[in-house]
mmCIF file of C-alpha atoms in Angstrom:
data_model
loop_
_atom_site.group_PDB
_atom_site.id
_atom_site.type_symbol
_atom_site.label_atom_id
_atom_site.label_comp_id
_atom_site.label_asym_id
_atom_site.label_seq_id
_atom_site.Cartn_x
_atom_site.Cartn_y
_atom_site.Cartn_z
ATOM 1 C CA MET Y 13 40.319 -22.568 43.829
ATOM 2 C CA THR Y 14 38.252 -19.479 43.088
ATOM 3 C CA ILE Y 15 35.182 -20.130 40.966
ATOM 4 C CA GLY Y 16 34.537 -17.328 38.504
ATOM 5 C CA PRO Y 17 31.259 -16.137 37.043
ATOM 6 C CA GLU Y 18 29.144 -18.244 34.713
ATOM 7 C CA GLY Y 19 26.667 -17.180 32.091
ATOM 8 C CA CYS Y 20 25.388 -17.429 28.566
ATOM 9 C CA LEU Y 21 24.093 -15.208 25.777
ATOM 10 C CA ASP Y 22 20.899 -17.091 24.935
ATOM 11 C CA LEU Y 23 19.072 -14.946 22.409
ATOM 12 C CA VAL Y 24 19.995 -12.212 19.942
ATOM 13 C CA GLY Y 25 17.257 -10.715 17.807
ATOM 14 C CA HIS Y 26 14.724 -8.028 18.591
ATOM 15 C CA HIS Y 27 15.878 -8.574 22.181
ATOM 16 C CA VAL Y 28 19.223 -9.587 23.667
ATOM 17 C CA GLU Y 29 18.763 -12.071 26.487
ATOM 18 C CA GLY Y 30 21.018 -14.157 28.684
ATOM 19 C CA TRP Y 31 22.142 -14.763 32.230
ATOM 20 C CA ALA Y 32 25.164 -14.344 34.491
ATOM 21 C CA TRP Y 33 25.822 -15.355 38.082
ATOM 22 C CA LEU Y 34 28.665 -15.907 40.539
ATOM 23 C CA PRO Y 35 28.487 -19.374 42.134
ATOM 24 C CA ALA Y 36 30.713 -18.281 45.044
ATOM 25 C CA LYS Y 37 28.205 -15.519 45.896
ATOM 26 C CA PRO Y 38 24.837 -16.729 44.591
ATOM 27 C CA ASP Y 39 22.922 -13.731 46.009
ATOM 28 C CA ARG Y 40 25.029 -11.189 44.147
ATOM 29 C CA ARG Y 41 23.558 -9.571 41.033
ATOM 30 C CA LEU Y 42 26.213 -9.025 38.386
ATOM 31 C CA ARG Y 43 26.598 -5.989 36.199
ATOM 32 C CA VAL Y 44 26.371 -6.824 32.493
ATOM 33 C CA GLU Y 45 27.617 -4.666 29.627
ATOM 34 C CA ILE Y 46 26.132 -5.366 26.190
ATOM 35 C CA LEU Y 47 28.253 -4.146 23.283
ATOM 36 C CA PHE Y 48 26.853 -3.500 19.804
ATOM 37 C CA ASP Y 49 28.850 -2.480 16.740
ATOM 38 C CA ASP Y 50 27.917 -0.605 13.541
ATOM 39 C CA PRO Y 51 27.832 1.986 15.139
ATOM 40 C CA PRO Y 52 29.262 1.175 18.608
ATOM 41 C CA ILE Y 53 26.659 1.270 21.383
ATOM 42 C CA ARG Y 54 27.046 0.172 25.000
ATOM 43 C CA VAL Y 55 24.164 -0.758 27.295
ATOM 44 C CA GLU Y 56 24.707 -1.667 30.960
ATOM 45 C CA VAL Y 57 22.097 -3.618 32.923
ATOM 46 C CA LEU Y 58 21.903 -5.685 36.074
ATOM 47 C CA ALA Y 59 21.421 -9.438 35.716
ATOM 48 C CA ASP Y 60 18.536 -9.623 38.195
ATOM 49 C CA ARG Y 61 15.557 -10.941 36.214
ATOM 50 C CA HIS Y 62 13.976 -14.104 37.555
ATOM 51 C CA ARG Y 63 14.131 -17.114 35.247
ATOM 52 C CA PRO Y 64 12.469 -20.350 36.376
ATOM 53 C CA ASP Y 65 14.872 -22.405 34.223
ATOM 54 C CA LEU Y 66 17.880 -20.987 36.081
ATOM 55 C CA GLU Y 67 16.301 -21.692 39.465
ATOM 56 C CA ALA Y 68 15.470 -25.246 38.361
ATOM 57 C CA ALA Y 69 19.088 -25.694 37.231
ATOM 58 C CA GLY Y 70 20.374 -24.690 40.676
ATOM 59 C CA LYS Y 71 21.576 -21.207 39.732
ATOM 60 C CA GLY Y 72 20.786 -19.649 43.111
ATOM 61 C CA ASP Y 73 17.297 -18.167 43.336
ATOM 62 C CA GLY Y 74 17.103 -17.850 39.543
ATOM 63 C CA ARG Y 75 17.277 -14.030 39.592
ATOM 64 C CA HIS Y 76 20.280 -13.809 37.279
ATOM 65 C CA GLY Y 77 18.748 -13.103 33.862
ATOM 66 C CA PHE Y 78 19.036 -9.995 31.718
ATOM 67 C CA ALA Y 79 17.155 -8.733 28.667
ATOM 68 C CA VAL Y 80 17.410 -5.511 26.656
ATOM 69 C CA PRO Y 81 15.780 -4.524 23.351
ATOM 70 C CA LEU Y 82 17.913 -4.179 20.248
ATOM 71 C CA PRO Y 83 18.512 -0.423 19.813
ATOM 72 C CA ALA Y 84 16.166 0.954 17.159
ATOM 73 C CA SER Y 85 19.094 2.517 15.281
ATOM 74 C CA LEU Y 86 20.572 -0.971 14.668
ATOM 75 C CA ILE Y 87 17.493 -2.702 13.276
ATOM 76 C CA GLY Y 88 18.295 -3.921 9.760
ATOM 77 C CA ARG Y 89 22.070 -3.588 10.224
ATOM 78 C CA GLU Y 90 22.806 -7.077 11.651
ATOM 79 C CA PRO Y 91 25.318 -5.825 14.237
ATOM 80 C CA MET Y 92 27.670 -8.051 16.192
ATOM 81 C CA VAL Y 93 26.664 -8.358 19.835
ATOM 82 C CA ASN Y 94 29.023 -9.134 22.696
ATOM 83 C CA VAL Y 95 28.508 -9.285 26.443
ATOM 84 C CA CYS Y 96 31.062 -8.385 29.087
ATOM 85 C CA LEU Y 97 31.051 -8.370 32.891
ATOM 86 C CA PRO Y 98 32.649 -5.059 34.003
ATOM 87 C CA ASP Y 99 33.604 -6.477 37.414
ATOM 88 C CA PHE Y 100 35.227 -9.550 35.808
ATOM 89 C CA PRO Y 101 37.033 -8.277 32.693
ATOM 90 C CA ASN Y 102 38.625 -11.650 31.882
ATOM 91 C CA ALA Y 103 35.369 -13.608 32.014
ATOM 92 C CA ARG Y 104 33.624 -14.750 28.842
ATOM 93 C CA LEU Y 105 29.993 -15.775 28.596
ATOM 94 C CA ARG Y 106 29.125 -18.800 26.483
ATOM 95 C CA GLY Y 107 27.447 -17.969 23.208
ATOM 96 C CA THR Y 108 29.398 -14.767 22.589
ATOM 97 C CA PRO Y 109 29.829 -12.997 20.268
ATOM 98 C CA ARG Y 110 26.702 -13.258 18.117
ATOM 99 C CA ARG Y 111 25.122 -11.459 15.166
ATOM 100 C CA ALA Y 112 21.631 -9.971 15.364
ATOM 101 C CA ILE Y 113 19.731 -11.406 12.377
ATOM 102 C CA LEU Y 114 16.084 -10.342 12.191
ATOM 103 C CA ALA Y 115 15.280 -11.723 8.707
ATOM 104 C CA LEU Y 116 16.914 -14.904 7.414
ATOM 105 C CA GLY Y 117 16.757 -14.120 3.688
ATOM 106 C CA PHE Y 118 18.110 -16.601 1.126
ATOM 107 C CA VAL Y 119 19.665 -19.841 2.380
ATOM 108 C CA THR Y 120 21.004 -22.632 0.172
ATOM 109 C CA LEU Y 121 21.072 -26.284 1.261
ATOM 110 C CA ARG Y 122 23.604 -28.500 -0.499
ATOM 111 C CA THR Y 123 26.004 -31.370 0.087
ATOM 112 C CA ILE Y 124 29.611 -30.829 1.051
ATOM 113 C CA ARG Y 125 32.115 -31.451 -1.713
ATOM 114 C CA PRO Y 126 35.208 -33.356 -0.545
ATOM 115 C CA LEU Y 127 37.489 -31.184 -2.686
ATOM 116 C CA GLY Y 128 38.301 -27.477 -2.888
ATOM 117 C CA THR Y 129 37.561 -25.161 0.022
ATOM 118 C CA ASP Y 130 34.423 -26.932 1.252
ATOM 119 C CA LEU Y 131 36.201 -29.022 3.884
ATOM 120 C CA ASP Y 132 38.131 -25.999 5.179
ATOM 121 C CA ARG Y 133 34.911 -24.032 5.550
ATOM 122 C CA LEU Y 134 33.118 -26.946 7.224
ATOM 123 C CA HIS Y 135 36.019 -27.443 9.642
ATOM 124 C CA ASP Y 136 36.044 -23.732 10.477
ATOM 125 C CA PHE Y 137 32.303 -23.804 11.159
ATOM 126 C CA LEU Y 138 32.568 -26.846 13.433
ATOM 127 C CA ALA Y 139 35.472 -25.283 15.322
ATOM 128 C CA GLY Y 140 33.616 -21.997 15.691
ATOM 129 C CA MET Y 141 30.591 -23.758 17.156
ATOM 130 C CA VAL Y 142 32.756 -25.540 19.730
ATOM 131 C CA ARG Y 143 34.427 -22.285 20.764
ATOM 132 C CA LEU Y 144 31.070 -20.485 20.913
ATOM 133 C CA ASN Y 145 29.931 -23.054 23.480
ATOM 134 C CA GLY Y 146 33.101 -22.759 25.525
ATOM 135 C CA GLY Y 147 34.823 -25.920 24.301
ATOM 136 C CA CYS Y 148 38.279 -26.678 22.903
ATOM 137 C CA ALA Y 149 38.222 -26.982 19.111
ATOM 138 C CA ASN Y 150 41.605 -28.746 19.029
ATOM 139 C CA THR Y 151 40.204 -31.803 20.791
ATOM 140 C CA ALA Y 152 36.501 -31.701 19.891
ATOM 141 C CA VAL Y 153 36.609 -31.201 16.108
ATOM 142 C CA PRO Y 154 37.696 -33.894 13.612
ATOM 143 C CA GLY Y 155 40.803 -33.084 11.628
ATOM 144 C CA MET Y 156 40.746 -32.429 7.914
ATOM 145 C CA ARG Y 157 41.977 -35.924 7.118
ATOM 146 C CA ASP Y 158 39.237 -37.467 9.282
ATOM 147 C CA LEU Y 159 36.594 -35.430 7.456
ATOM 148 C CA GLN Y 160 37.955 -36.563 4.076
ATOM 149 C CA VAL Y 161 37.989 -40.224 5.147
ATOM 150 C CA TRP Y 162 34.416 -40.039 6.449
ATOM 151 C CA LEU Y 163 33.077 -38.425 3.278
ATOM 152 C CA ALA Y 164 34.867 -41.019 1.126
ATOM 153 C CA GLY Y 165 33.404 -43.894 3.155
ATOM 154 C CA GLY Y 166 30.673 -44.879 0.707
ATOM 155 C CA GLY Y 167 27.127 -44.253 -0.443
ATOM 156 C CA ASP Y 168 25.603 -44.663 3.034
ATOM 157 C CA ARG Y 169 26.547 -41.154 4.136
ATOM 158 C CA CYS Y 170 25.852 -37.539 3.274
ATOM 159 C CA TRP Y 171 26.827 -34.194 4.799
ATOM 160 C CA LEU Y 172 24.510 -31.261 4.113
ATOM 161 C CA VAL Y 173 25.281 -27.634 4.837
ATOM 162 C CA ALA Y 174 23.115 -24.532 4.984
ATOM 163 C CA GLU Y 175 24.722 -21.413 3.515
ATOM 164 C CA ARG Y 176 23.589 -17.830 3.971
ATOM 165 C CA GLY Y 177 25.588 -15.905 1.425
ATOM 166 C CA SER Y 178 29.174 -17.091 1.810
ATOM 167 C CA ARG Y 179 28.671 -18.196 5.420
ATOM 168 C CA ILE Y 180 27.862 -21.716 6.607
ATOM 169 C CA VAL Y 181 25.160 -21.388 9.266
ATOM 170 C CA GLY Y 182 24.245 -25.029 9.825
ATOM 171 C CA HIS Y 183 24.966 -28.623 8.892
ATOM 172 C CA CYS Y 184 23.323 -32.038 8.986
ATOM 173 C CA ARG Y 185 25.260 -35.303 8.765
ATOM 174 C CA ILE Y 186 23.664 -38.646 7.905
ATOM 175 C CA GLY Y 187 25.618 -41.894 8.086
ATOM 176 C CA PRO Y 188 26.581 -44.930 10.175
ATOM 177 C CA GLY Y 189 27.530 -44.547 13.817
ATOM 178 C CA TRP Y 190 26.151 -44.072 17.318
ATOM 179 C CA PRO Y 191 23.367 -44.287 18.360
ATOM 180 C CA ALA Y 192 22.293 -46.482 15.397
ATOM 181 C CA GLN Y 193 23.474 -50.074 15.679
ATOM 182 C CA ALA Y 194 25.510 -51.679 12.910
ATOM 183 C CA ASN Y 195 23.552 -53.896 10.495
ATOM 184 C CA SER Y 196 20.233 -52.512 11.762
ATOM 185 C CA ARG Y 197 19.187 -50.832 8.489
ATOM 186 C CA ALA Y 198 19.354 -47.525 10.358
ATOM 187 C CA LEU Y 199 21.561 -44.480 9.861
ATOM 188 C CA THR Y 200 22.355 -41.750 12.366
ATOM 189 C CA LEU Y 201 21.434 -38.109 11.853
ATOM 190 C CA GLY Y 202 23.239 -35.233 13.560
ATOM 191 C CA ILE Y 203 22.264 -31.596 13.099
ATOM 192 C CA GLU Y 204 23.644 -28.298 14.333
ATOM 193 C CA LEU Y 205 22.630 -24.712 13.604
ATOM 194 C CA HIS Y 206 24.451 -21.550 14.515
ATOM 195 C CA PRO Y 207 22.349 -19.812 17.174
ATOM 196 C CA ASP Y 208 22.285 -16.690 14.986
ATOM 197 C CA VAL Y 209 19.737 -18.458 12.745
ATOM 198 C CA HIS Y 210 17.558 -20.136 15.357
ATOM 199 C CA GLY Y 211 13.845 -19.493 15.130
ATOM 200 C CA PHE Y 212 13.487 -19.286 11.333
ATOM 201 C CA GLY Y 213 12.547 -22.923 10.635
ATOM 202 C CA LEU Y 214 15.905 -23.724 9.060
ATOM 203 C CA GLY Y 215 16.488 -26.787 11.234
ATOM 204 C CA ARG Y 216 13.233 -28.310 10.015
ATOM 205 C CA GLN Y 217 14.173 -27.692 6.380
ATOM 206 C CA LEU Y 218 17.622 -29.261 6.869
ATOM 207 C CA MET Y 219 16.077 -32.355 8.426
ATOM 208 C CA LEU Y 220 13.461 -32.695 5.700
ATOM 209 C CA ALA Y 221 16.260 -32.560 3.115
ATOM 210 C CA ALA Y 222 18.082 -35.255 5.096
ATOM 211 C CA HIS Y 223 14.936 -37.416 5.178
ATOM 212 C CA ARG Y 224 14.584 -37.105 1.422
ATOM 213 C CA TRP Y 225 18.194 -38.138 0.852
ATOM 214 C CA ALA Y 226 17.886 -41.098 3.245
ATOM 215 C CA SER Y 227 14.577 -42.424 1.874
ATOM 216 C CA GLY Y 228 15.355 -45.623 0.013
ATOM 217 C CA ARG Y 229 18.846 -45.801 1.526
ATOM 218 C CA CYS Y 230 17.835 -46.918 5.040
ATOM 219 C CA ALA Y 231 14.738 -48.039 6.917
ATOM 220 C CA ARG Y 232 14.931 -45.375 9.597
ATOM 221 C CA LEU Y 233 16.993 -42.488 10.953
ATOM 222 C CA GLU Y 234 18.109 -42.336 14.570
ATOM 223 C CA LEU Y 235 19.492 -39.452 16.622
ATOM 224 C CA ALA Y 236 20.451 -38.539 20.167
ATOM 225 C CA THR Y 237 19.940 -35.253 21.984
ATOM 226 C CA LEU Y 238 20.459 -33.972 25.503
ATOM 227 C CA PRO Y 239 17.348 -34.333 27.694
ATOM 228 C CA HIS Y 240 17.213 -30.604 28.539
ATOM 229 C CA ASN Y 241 17.355 -29.440 24.898
ATOM 230 C CA ALA Y 242 13.673 -28.503 24.710
ATOM 231 C CA ARG Y 243 14.011 -26.732 21.346
ATOM 232 C CA ALA Y 244 15.510 -29.812 19.676
ATOM 233 C CA LEU Y 245 13.053 -32.221 21.285
ATOM 234 C CA ALA Y 246 10.114 -30.136 20.044
ATOM 235 C CA LEU Y 247 11.541 -30.093 16.513
ATOM 236 C CA TYR Y 248 12.161 -33.844 16.401
ATOM 237 C CA ARG Y 249 8.766 -34.770 17.833
ATOM 238 C CA GLY Y 250 7.057 -32.364 15.448
ATOM 239 C CA LEU Y 251 8.697 -34.199 12.543
ATOM 240 C CA GLY Y 252 7.450 -37.568 13.808
ATOM 241 C CA TYR Y 253 10.441 -38.926 15.754
ATOM 242 C CA VAL Y 254 9.552 -41.303 18.571
ATOM 243 C CA ASP Y 255 11.376 -41.741 21.864
ATOM 244 C CA LEU Y 256 13.375 -44.963 22.233
ATOM 245 C CA GLY Y 257 14.581 -44.242 25.772
ATOM 246 C CA THR Y 258 18.049 -43.190 26.855
ATOM 247 C CA ALA Y 259 21.501 -43.813 25.389
ATOM 248 C CA ALA Y 260 24.885 -43.052 26.902
ATOM 249 C CA LEU Y 261 27.484 -41.304 24.757
ATOM 250 C CA PRO Y 262 30.284 -43.884 24.481
ATOM 251 C CA GLU Y 263 33.125 -41.407 25.021
ATOM 252 C CA THR Y 264 31.790 -39.735 28.175
ATOM 253 C CA GLY Y 265 28.798 -41.709 29.424
ATOM 254 C CA GLU Y 266 26.617 -38.588 29.163
ATOM 255 C CA ILE Y 267 22.942 -39.539 28.951
ATOM 256 C CA HIS Y 268 20.986 -38.560 25.818
ATOM 257 C CA ARG Y 269 17.453 -39.102 24.587
ATOM 258 C CA HIS Y 270 17.469 -41.715 21.818
ATOM 259 C CA MET Y 271 14.899 -41.063 19.062
ATOM 260 C CA ALA Y 272 14.050 -42.487 15.643
ATOM 261 C CA ILE Y 273 11.776 -42.064 12.633
ATOM 262 C CA GLY Y 274 10.798 -44.669 10.051
ATOM 263 C CA LEU Y 275 11.288 -43.742 6.407
ATOM 264 C CA ALA Y 276 8.970 -44.710 3.586
ATOM 265 C CA ALA Y 277 10.341 -45.550 0.160
ATOM 266 C CA PRO Y 278 10.683 -42.403 -1.989
ATOM 267 C CA CYS Y 279 7.607 -41.651 -4.104
ATOM 268 C CA GLY Y 280 9.159 -38.810 -6.103
ATOM 269 C CA PRO Y 281 12.528 -37.919 -7.602
ATOM 270 C CA ALA Y 282 15.443 -38.956 -5.423
ATOM 271 C CA TRP Y 283 17.508 -36.287 -3.745
ATOM 272 C CA ASN Y 284 20.133 -35.018 -6.156
ATOM 273 C CA ALA Y 285 23.273 -34.513 -4.081
ATOM 274 C CA LYS Y 286 24.666 -32.117 -6.672
ATOM 275 C CA ARG Y 287 21.702 -29.770 -6.553
ATOM 276 C CA GLY Y 288 21.097 -27.281 -3.763
ATOM 277 C CA ILE Y 289 17.754 -25.973 -2.524
ATOM 278 C CA THR Y 290 17.389 -22.254 -2.063
ATOM 279 C CA LEU Y 291 15.073 -21.200 0.734
ATOM 280 C CA VAL Y 292 13.649 -17.814 1.566
ATOM 281 C CA GLY Y 293 13.166 -17.125 5.275
#
């Protein structure tokens, strides 16, 4: 079986950065074409920049990175950015396409409503995130009925979303389930942001909102993250989460870091699930 190229679009902002390599020929440097819209611009580079993280991950000698500045004519336009490999027209890099957002602007945090279009929009966001990372949304995303059942499960759960205009750009779910043990006075927190809005502090604000909702409802929050997710680990530790060791995902056995934070009783007004918080990035 022929193994095709691998790669990922890691960063879109003032610079566009990522990597691409061909496992069957690890010494080959691949041509990369970066496509911008509004107006259309094409930039071709060679993926030959050394990245220690790629070398540590076994991607040849690590000289498979690329980076180009966002064209000056596109600053402020928030163009879509895609990456193609001219020598492999059917290949798709993970993390594509993306939007170049240089200023976050207004973001509203609120709870999902189980009626109306909220569930459809949440489902679409979850499916889009799976596809962005190269997964299959049909098998990895809960169905609409499952989402409704979870939200109707009781007062021990809450699902927050972050909205930028009419677009959901992140979510945070608090409720029972792995890795928290049943009857342990702990709830589990799961958070996910679209990579378009990384780097603006939105993840921290989502988690602080989750902490406020959970205070008085449970003794602590627990979460699990992949060991190589340095960005997430830094966020969680900065918020005061402590490392509890490792935990294996029940479905696959994949090893995660298990972390937790204790919650004090609320000293101010409780989180009002019907009221959103508007942030300015």
